[in-house]
Amino acid sequence: MRVILVLLLLATGAAAEQSPADRTVGRPEFAAVRTELLAIVESDQKYREAYNELARIHPVPDAEMRTLTRNMQEADAANLPKLEAILAQHGWLGPDDVGPDASGAFFLVIQHSNLPTQKKYLPAMREAVKAGKARGSSLALLEDRIELHEGRPQIYGSQLRSDGGGALYVQAMIDPDHVDERRAAVGLPPMADYLKRWDLTWDLAAYKARLPDLIAKLSTAVRRPPKPQSP
């Protein structure tokens, strides 16, 4: 089953507008750390961008997909100790410290790590959000992923999965009637706007009718954890 899990906080915007060599962003004493974080972001994203482009092809070329998946896993394994070393020395660095593009590396690497690592750094990310060093929307995505990995419905409806034939659907969530209220509280757009990115329509009634089946699929997802992706 092909899996595409979708993230909102990406290395876009500021990252696209600023050169990795630009040391004027953030605090001068973190210029070298900013450069290292930007390199981590680039490493995290490049194979995922190629993966998601390839996933749009039907049928998906299996050999190429396996290669990209392996490349992503290797990049993730290499990025985590680098990020952990930065965390140990400097703590969680926010946009004011290293710029919003480089600061996004903390979320990306943790989001793309295994469940024990995600849970290990969840409290740190919650504190970073309180301190204005990370986005509430990013925390919501991490919380959704942890919930699904542990066999529980997600909270914010951020995580999508392929049905195996290339069609995407929103994985099981709690209380879909009020999901847009929860999303608004953490800075996420309404489901209808969010799903337009993949040419999907948010049909609440249809989703609720399908929800029991989606919940039943959670045990399968726990046995076969999805590979984290981002556009």
mmCIF file of C-alpha atoms in Angstrom:
data_model
loop_
_atom_site.group_PDB
_atom_site.id
_atom_site.type_symbol
_atom_site.label_atom_id
_atom_site.label_comp_id
_atom_site.label_asym_id
_atom_site.label_seq_id
_atom_site.Cartn_x
_atom_site.Cartn_y
_atom_site.Cartn_z
ATOM 1 C CA MET A 1 0.000 0.000 0.000
ATOM 2 C CA ARG A 2 1.407 3.345 -1.014
ATOM 3 C CA VAL A 3 1.321 5.861 1.767
ATOM 4 C CA ILE A 4 1.466 9.615 1.586
ATOM 5 C CA LEU A 5 1.364 11.472 4.884
ATOM 6 C CA VAL A 6 1.051 15.179 4.456
ATOM 7 C CA LEU A 7 2.767 17.934 6.405
ATOM 8 C CA LEU A 8 1.919 21.587 6.611
ATOM 9 C CA LEU A 9 5.131 23.047 7.957
ATOM 10 C CA LEU A 10 7.650 22.731 5.144
ATOM 11 C CA ALA A 11 10.853 24.374 4.120
ATOM 12 C CA THR A 12 9.092 26.743 1.765
ATOM 13 C CA GLY A 13 8.507 30.472 1.715
ATOM 14 C CA ALA A 14 11.468 31.850 3.566
ATOM 15 C CA ALA A 15 13.645 28.955 2.475
ATOM 16 C CA ALA A 16 12.858 29.646 -1.152
ATOM 17 C CA GLU A 17 13.440 33.359 -0.789
ATOM 18 C CA GLN A 18 16.748 33.181 1.055
ATOM 19 C CA SER A 19 20.025 31.628 0.122
ATOM 20 C CA PRO A 20 21.440 29.013 2.509
ATOM 21 C CA ALA A 21 24.537 31.182 2.588
ATOM 22 C CA ASP A 22 22.558 34.176 3.903
ATOM 23 C CA ARG A 23 23.891 34.703 7.410
ATOM 24 C CA THR A 24 21.842 37.850 8.071
ATOM 25 C CA VAL A 25 18.793 35.884 9.219
ATOM 26 C CA GLY A 26 18.429 35.202 12.925
ATOM 27 C CA ARG A 27 20.999 35.923 15.598
ATOM 28 C CA PRO A 28 24.616 36.310 14.421
ATOM 29 C CA GLU A 29 25.937 33.849 16.988
ATOM 30 C CA PHE A 30 23.801 31.111 15.399
ATOM 31 C CA ALA A 31 24.925 31.747 11.811
ATOM 32 C CA ALA A 32 26.860 28.472 11.589
ATOM 33 C CA VAL A 33 24.019 26.541 13.203
ATOM 34 C CA ARG A 34 21.578 28.089 10.740
ATOM 35 C CA THR A 35 23.688 26.824 7.842
ATOM 36 C CA GLU A 36 23.739 23.340 9.343
ATOM 37 C CA LEU A 37 19.981 23.360 9.934
ATOM 38 C CA LEU A 38 19.297 24.457 6.360
ATOM 39 C CA ALA A 39 21.409 21.567 5.109
ATOM 40 C CA ILE A 40 19.312 19.229 7.256
ATOM 41 C CA VAL A 41 16.121 20.674 5.797
ATOM 42 C CA GLU A 42 17.404 20.188 2.271
ATOM 43 C CA SER A 43 18.390 16.603 3.012
ATOM 44 C CA ASP A 44 15.022 15.889 4.618
ATOM 45 C CA GLN A 45 12.975 17.310 1.759
ATOM 46 C CA LYS A 46 14.724 16.441 -1.489
ATOM 47 C CA TYR A 47 13.811 12.755 -1.609
ATOM 48 C CA ARG A 48 10.328 13.407 -0.290
ATOM 49 C CA GLU A 49 9.633 15.874 -3.053
ATOM 50 C CA ALA A 50 10.721 13.298 -5.616
ATOM 51 C CA TYR A 51 8.726 10.584 -3.833
ATOM 52 C CA ASN A 52 5.513 12.576 -3.913
ATOM 53 C CA GLU A 53 5.962 13.458 -7.559
ATOM 54 C CA LEU A 54 6.508 9.789 -8.358
ATOM 55 C CA ALA A 55 3.458 8.807 -6.301
ATOM 56 C CA ARG A 56 1.266 10.758 -8.728
ATOM 57 C CA ILE A 57 2.152 8.304 -11.492
ATOM 58 C CA HIS A 58 -0.131 5.310 -12.008
ATOM 59 C CA PRO A 59 1.046 2.659 -11.864
ATOM 60 C CA VAL A 60 3.867 3.721 -9.574
ATOM 61 C CA PRO A 61 7.299 2.407 -10.664
ATOM 62 C CA ASP A 62 8.104 0.021 -7.806
ATOM 63 C CA ALA A 63 11.873 -0.002 -8.207
ATOM 64 C CA GLU A 64 12.128 3.784 -8.199
ATOM 65 C CA MET A 65 9.799 4.045 -5.218
ATOM 66 C CA ARG A 66 11.857 1.550 -3.240
ATOM 67 C CA THR A 67 15.023 3.483 -4.025
ATOM 68 C CA LEU A 68 13.518 6.791 -2.928
ATOM 69 C CA THR A 69 12.127 5.207 0.226
ATOM 70 C CA ARG A 70 15.565 3.841 1.092
ATOM 71 C CA ASN A 71 17.145 7.233 0.402
ATOM 72 C CA MET A 72 14.641 8.934 2.700
ATOM 73 C CA GLN A 73 15.280 6.454 5.477
ATOM 74 C CA GLU A 74 19.037 6.901 5.175
ATOM 75 C CA ALA A 75 18.707 10.692 5.209
ATOM 76 C CA ASP A 76 16.426 10.549 8.250
ATOM 77 C CA ALA A 77 18.872 8.295 10.087
ATOM 78 C CA ALA A 78 21.726 10.706 9.334
ATOM 79 C CA ASN A 79 19.777 13.850 10.229
ATOM 80 C CA LEU A 80 18.530 12.785 13.647
ATOM 81 C CA PRO A 81 21.911 12.683 15.466
ATOM 82 C CA LYS A 82 22.849 16.006 13.891
ATOM 83 C CA LEU A 83 19.672 17.603 15.195
ATOM 84 C CA GLU A 84 20.019 15.982 18.593
ATOM 85 C CA ALA A 85 23.527 17.411 18.914
ATOM 86 C CA ILE A 86 22.172 20.880 18.168
ATOM 87 C CA LEU A 87 19.372 20.414 20.688
ATOM 88 C CA ALA A 88 21.837 19.271 23.330
ATOM 89 C CA GLN A 89 24.083 22.285 22.805
ATOM 90 C CA HIS A 90 21.602 25.074 22.083
ATOM 91 C CA GLY A 91 18.102 23.845 22.890
ATOM 92 C CA TRP A 92 15.210 24.409 20.510
ATOM 93 C CA LEU A 93 16.101 27.344 18.250
ATOM 94 C CA GLY A 94 13.187 29.377 16.950
ATOM 95 C CA PRO A 95 12.664 31.755 14.021
ATOM 96 C CA ASP A 96 14.191 34.652 15.918
ATOM 97 C CA ASP A 97 17.325 32.586 16.508
ATOM 98 C CA VAL A 98 17.977 31.024 13.099
ATOM 99 C CA GLY A 99 15.142 32.142 10.814
ATOM 100 C CA PRO A 100 11.849 30.331 10.158
ATOM 101 C CA ASP A 101 13.258 28.148 7.382
ATOM 102 C CA ALA A 102 16.125 26.758 9.451
ATOM 103 C CA SER A 103 14.013 26.479 12.598
ATOM 104 C CA GLY A 104 11.666 24.183 10.688
ATOM 105 C CA ALA A 105 14.377 21.499 10.741
ATOM 106 C CA PHE A 106 13.540 20.631 14.341
ATOM 107 C CA PHE A 107 9.956 19.751 13.465
ATOM 108 C CA LEU A 108 10.779 17.988 10.204
ATOM 109 C CA VAL A 109 13.391 15.657 11.648
ATOM 110 C CA ILE A 110 11.303 14.755 14.686
ATOM 111 C CA GLN A 111 8.179 14.279 12.567
ATOM 112 C CA HIS A 112 10.072 11.931 10.265
ATOM 113 C CA SER A 113 11.654 9.876 13.040
ATOM 114 C CA ASN A 114 10.325 6.709 14.645
ATOM 115 C CA LEU A 115 7.607 6.658 17.284
ATOM 116 C CA PRO A 116 9.904 6.500 20.354
ATOM 117 C CA THR A 117 11.803 9.561 19.112
ATOM 118 C CA GLN A 118 8.586 11.434 18.332
ATOM 119 C CA LYS A 119 7.302 10.762 21.843
ATOM 120 C CA LYS A 120 10.662 11.654 23.382
ATOM 121 C CA TYR A 121 10.623 15.140 21.870
ATOM 122 C CA LEU A 122 6.881 15.801 22.039
ATOM 123 C CA PRO A 123 7.181 17.604 25.420
ATOM 124 C CA ALA A 124 10.059 19.720 24.061
ATOM 125 C CA MET A 125 8.009 20.714 21.053
ATOM 126 C CA ARG A 126 5.062 21.647 23.259
ATOM 127 C CA GLU A 127 7.371 23.898 25.244
ATOM 128 C CA ALA A 128 8.767 25.358 22.018
ATOM 129 C CA VAL A 129 5.246 26.250 20.884
ATOM 130 C CA LYS A 130 4.559 27.959 24.217
ATOM 131 C CA ALA A 131 7.794 29.921 23.832
ATOM 132 C CA GLY A 132 6.981 30.968 20.267
ATOM 133 C CA LYS A 133 9.817 28.878 18.827
ATOM 134 C CA ALA A 134 7.595 26.408 16.932
ATOM 135 C CA ARG A 135 4.154 26.545 15.353
ATOM 136 C CA GLY A 136 1.046 25.126 16.938
ATOM 137 C CA SER A 137 0.115 23.746 13.531
ATOM 138 C CA SER A 138 3.349 21.745 13.445
ATOM 139 C CA LEU A 139 2.701 20.360 16.907
ATOM 140 C CA ALA A 140 -0.763 19.320 15.751
ATOM 141 C CA LEU A 141 0.732 17.307 12.905
ATOM 142 C CA LEU A 142 3.134 15.553 15.248
ATOM 143 C CA GLU A 143 0.312 14.751 17.652
ATOM 144 C CA ASP A 144 -1.795 13.346 14.812
ATOM 145 C CA ARG A 145 1.025 11.105 13.679
ATOM 146 C CA ILE A 146 1.682 9.792 17.174
ATOM 147 C CA GLU A 147 -2.003 9.050 17.702
ATOM 148 C CA LEU A 148 -2.190 7.037 14.481
ATOM 149 C CA HIS A 149 1.058 5.200 15.138
ATOM 150 C CA GLU A 150 -0.341 4.087 18.485
ATOM 151 C CA GLY A 151 -3.598 2.911 16.941
ATOM 152 C CA ARG A 152 -5.809 5.844 17.909
ATOM 153 C CA PRO A 153 -7.760 8.214 15.627
ATOM 154 C CA GLN A 154 -5.990 11.462 14.835
ATOM 155 C CA ILE A 155 -7.191 14.778 16.242
ATOM 156 C CA TYR A 156 -6.761 17.328 13.469
ATOM 157 C CA GLY A 157 -7.276 15.281 10.299
ATOM 158 C CA SER A 158 -3.834 16.143 8.945
ATOM 159 C CA GLN A 159 -2.730 12.655 7.925
ATOM 160 C CA LEU A 160 -3.736 11.169 4.581
ATOM 161 C CA ARG A 161 -3.183 7.696 3.176
ATOM 162 C CA SER A 162 -3.404 6.109 -0.247
ATOM 163 C CA ASP A 163 -5.997 3.388 -0.758
ATOM 164 C CA GLY A 164 -3.487 1.395 -2.774
ATOM 165 C CA GLY A 165 -4.922 2.500 -6.082
ATOM 166 C CA GLY A 166 -3.588 6.015 -5.879
ATOM 167 C CA ALA A 167 -6.643 7.657 -4.291
ATOM 168 C CA LEU A 168 -5.993 9.567 -1.084
ATOM 169 C CA TYR A 169 -8.266 9.642 1.933
ATOM 170 C CA VAL A 170 -8.196 11.215 5.390
ATOM 171 C CA GLN A 171 -7.320 8.663 8.028
ATOM 172 C CA ALA A 172 -9.548 8.061 11.038
ATOM 173 C CA MET A 173 -10.094 11.034 13.332
ATOM 174 C CA ILE A 174 -12.043 11.826 16.463
ATOM 175 C CA ASP A 175 -15.225 13.917 16.354
ATOM 176 C CA PRO A 176 -15.111 15.002 12.697
ATOM 177 C CA ASP A 177 -18.061 17.358 13.265
ATOM 178 C CA HIS A 178 -15.769 19.730 15.142
ATOM 179 C CA VAL A 179 -12.464 19.152 13.377
ATOM 180 C CA ASP A 180 -12.400 22.608 11.795
ATOM 181 C CA GLU A 181 -12.763 24.188 15.237
ATOM 182 C CA ARG A 182 -9.795 22.192 16.509
ATOM 183 C CA ARG A 183 -7.789 23.046 13.414
ATOM 184 C CA ALA A 184 -8.517 26.757 13.713
ATOM 185 C CA ALA A 185 -7.350 26.717 17.332
ATOM 186 C CA VAL A 186 -3.854 25.604 16.253
ATOM 187 C CA GLY A 187 -3.578 27.639 13.062
ATOM 188 C CA LEU A 188 -4.552 25.000 10.505
ATOM 189 C CA PRO A 189 -6.918 25.825 7.612
ATOM 190 C CA PRO A 190 -10.373 24.213 7.328
ATOM 191 C CA MET A 191 -10.466 20.683 6.001
ATOM 192 C CA ALA A 192 -12.088 21.793 2.750
ATOM 193 C CA ASP A 193 -9.222 24.185 2.006
ATOM 194 C CA TYR A 194 -6.569 21.727 3.150
ATOM 195 C CA LEU A 195 -7.801 18.935 0.886
ATOM 196 C CA LYS A 196 -7.932 21.153 -2.190
ATOM 197 C CA ARG A 197 -4.165 20.735 -2.370
ATOM 198 C CA TRP A 198 -4.776 17.190 -3.574
ATOM 199 C CA ASP A 199 -7.927 17.934 -5.561
ATOM 200 C CA LEU A 200 -10.030 16.308 -2.851
ATOM 201 C CA THR A 201 -13.435 17.444 -1.613
ATOM 202 C CA TRP A 202 -14.287 17.421 2.081
ATOM 203 C CA ASP A 203 -17.655 15.669 2.427
ATOM 204 C CA LEU A 204 -18.361 15.435 6.149
ATOM 205 C CA ALA A 205 -21.394 13.155 5.832
ATOM 206 C CA ALA A 206 -19.559 10.733 3.549
ATOM 207 C CA TYR A 207 -16.528 10.738 5.830
ATOM 208 C CA LYS A 208 -18.625 9.964 8.907
ATOM 209 C CA ALA A 209 -20.262 7.070 7.063
ATOM 210 C CA ARG A 210 -16.825 5.681 6.269
ATOM 211 C CA LEU A 211 -15.330 6.349 9.692
ATOM 212 C CA PRO A 212 -16.041 2.918 11.275
ATOM 213 C CA ASP A 213 -14.077 1.261 8.473
ATOM 214 C CA LEU A 214 -11.249 3.768 8.855
ATOM 215 C CA ILE A 215 -11.040 3.078 12.574
ATOM 216 C CA ALA A 216 -10.901 -0.647 11.846
ATOM 217 C CA LYS A 217 -7.870 -0.021 9.630
ATOM 218 C CA LEU A 218 -5.879 1.531 12.451
ATOM 219 C CA SER A 219 -4.662 -1.823 13.759
ATOM 220 C CA THR A 220 -3.183 -2.558 10.334
ATOM 221 C CA ALA A 221 -1.458 0.816 10.331
ATOM 222 C CA VAL A 222 0.112 0.012 13.702
ATOM 223 C CA ARG A 223 1.451 -3.313 12.425
ATOM 224 C CA ARG A 224 2.815 -1.641 9.296
ATOM 225 C CA PRO A 225 3.807 1.939 10.294
ATOM 226 C CA PRO A 226 3.473 4.379 7.374
ATOM 227 C CA LYS A 227 6.531 5.988 5.893
ATOM 228 C CA PRO A 228 6.522 9.708 6.713
ATOM 229 C CA GLN A 229 6.305 11.927 3.644
ATOM 230 C CA SER A 230 5.965 15.577 2.903
ATOM 231 C CA PRO A 231 5.472 17.404 -0.382
#
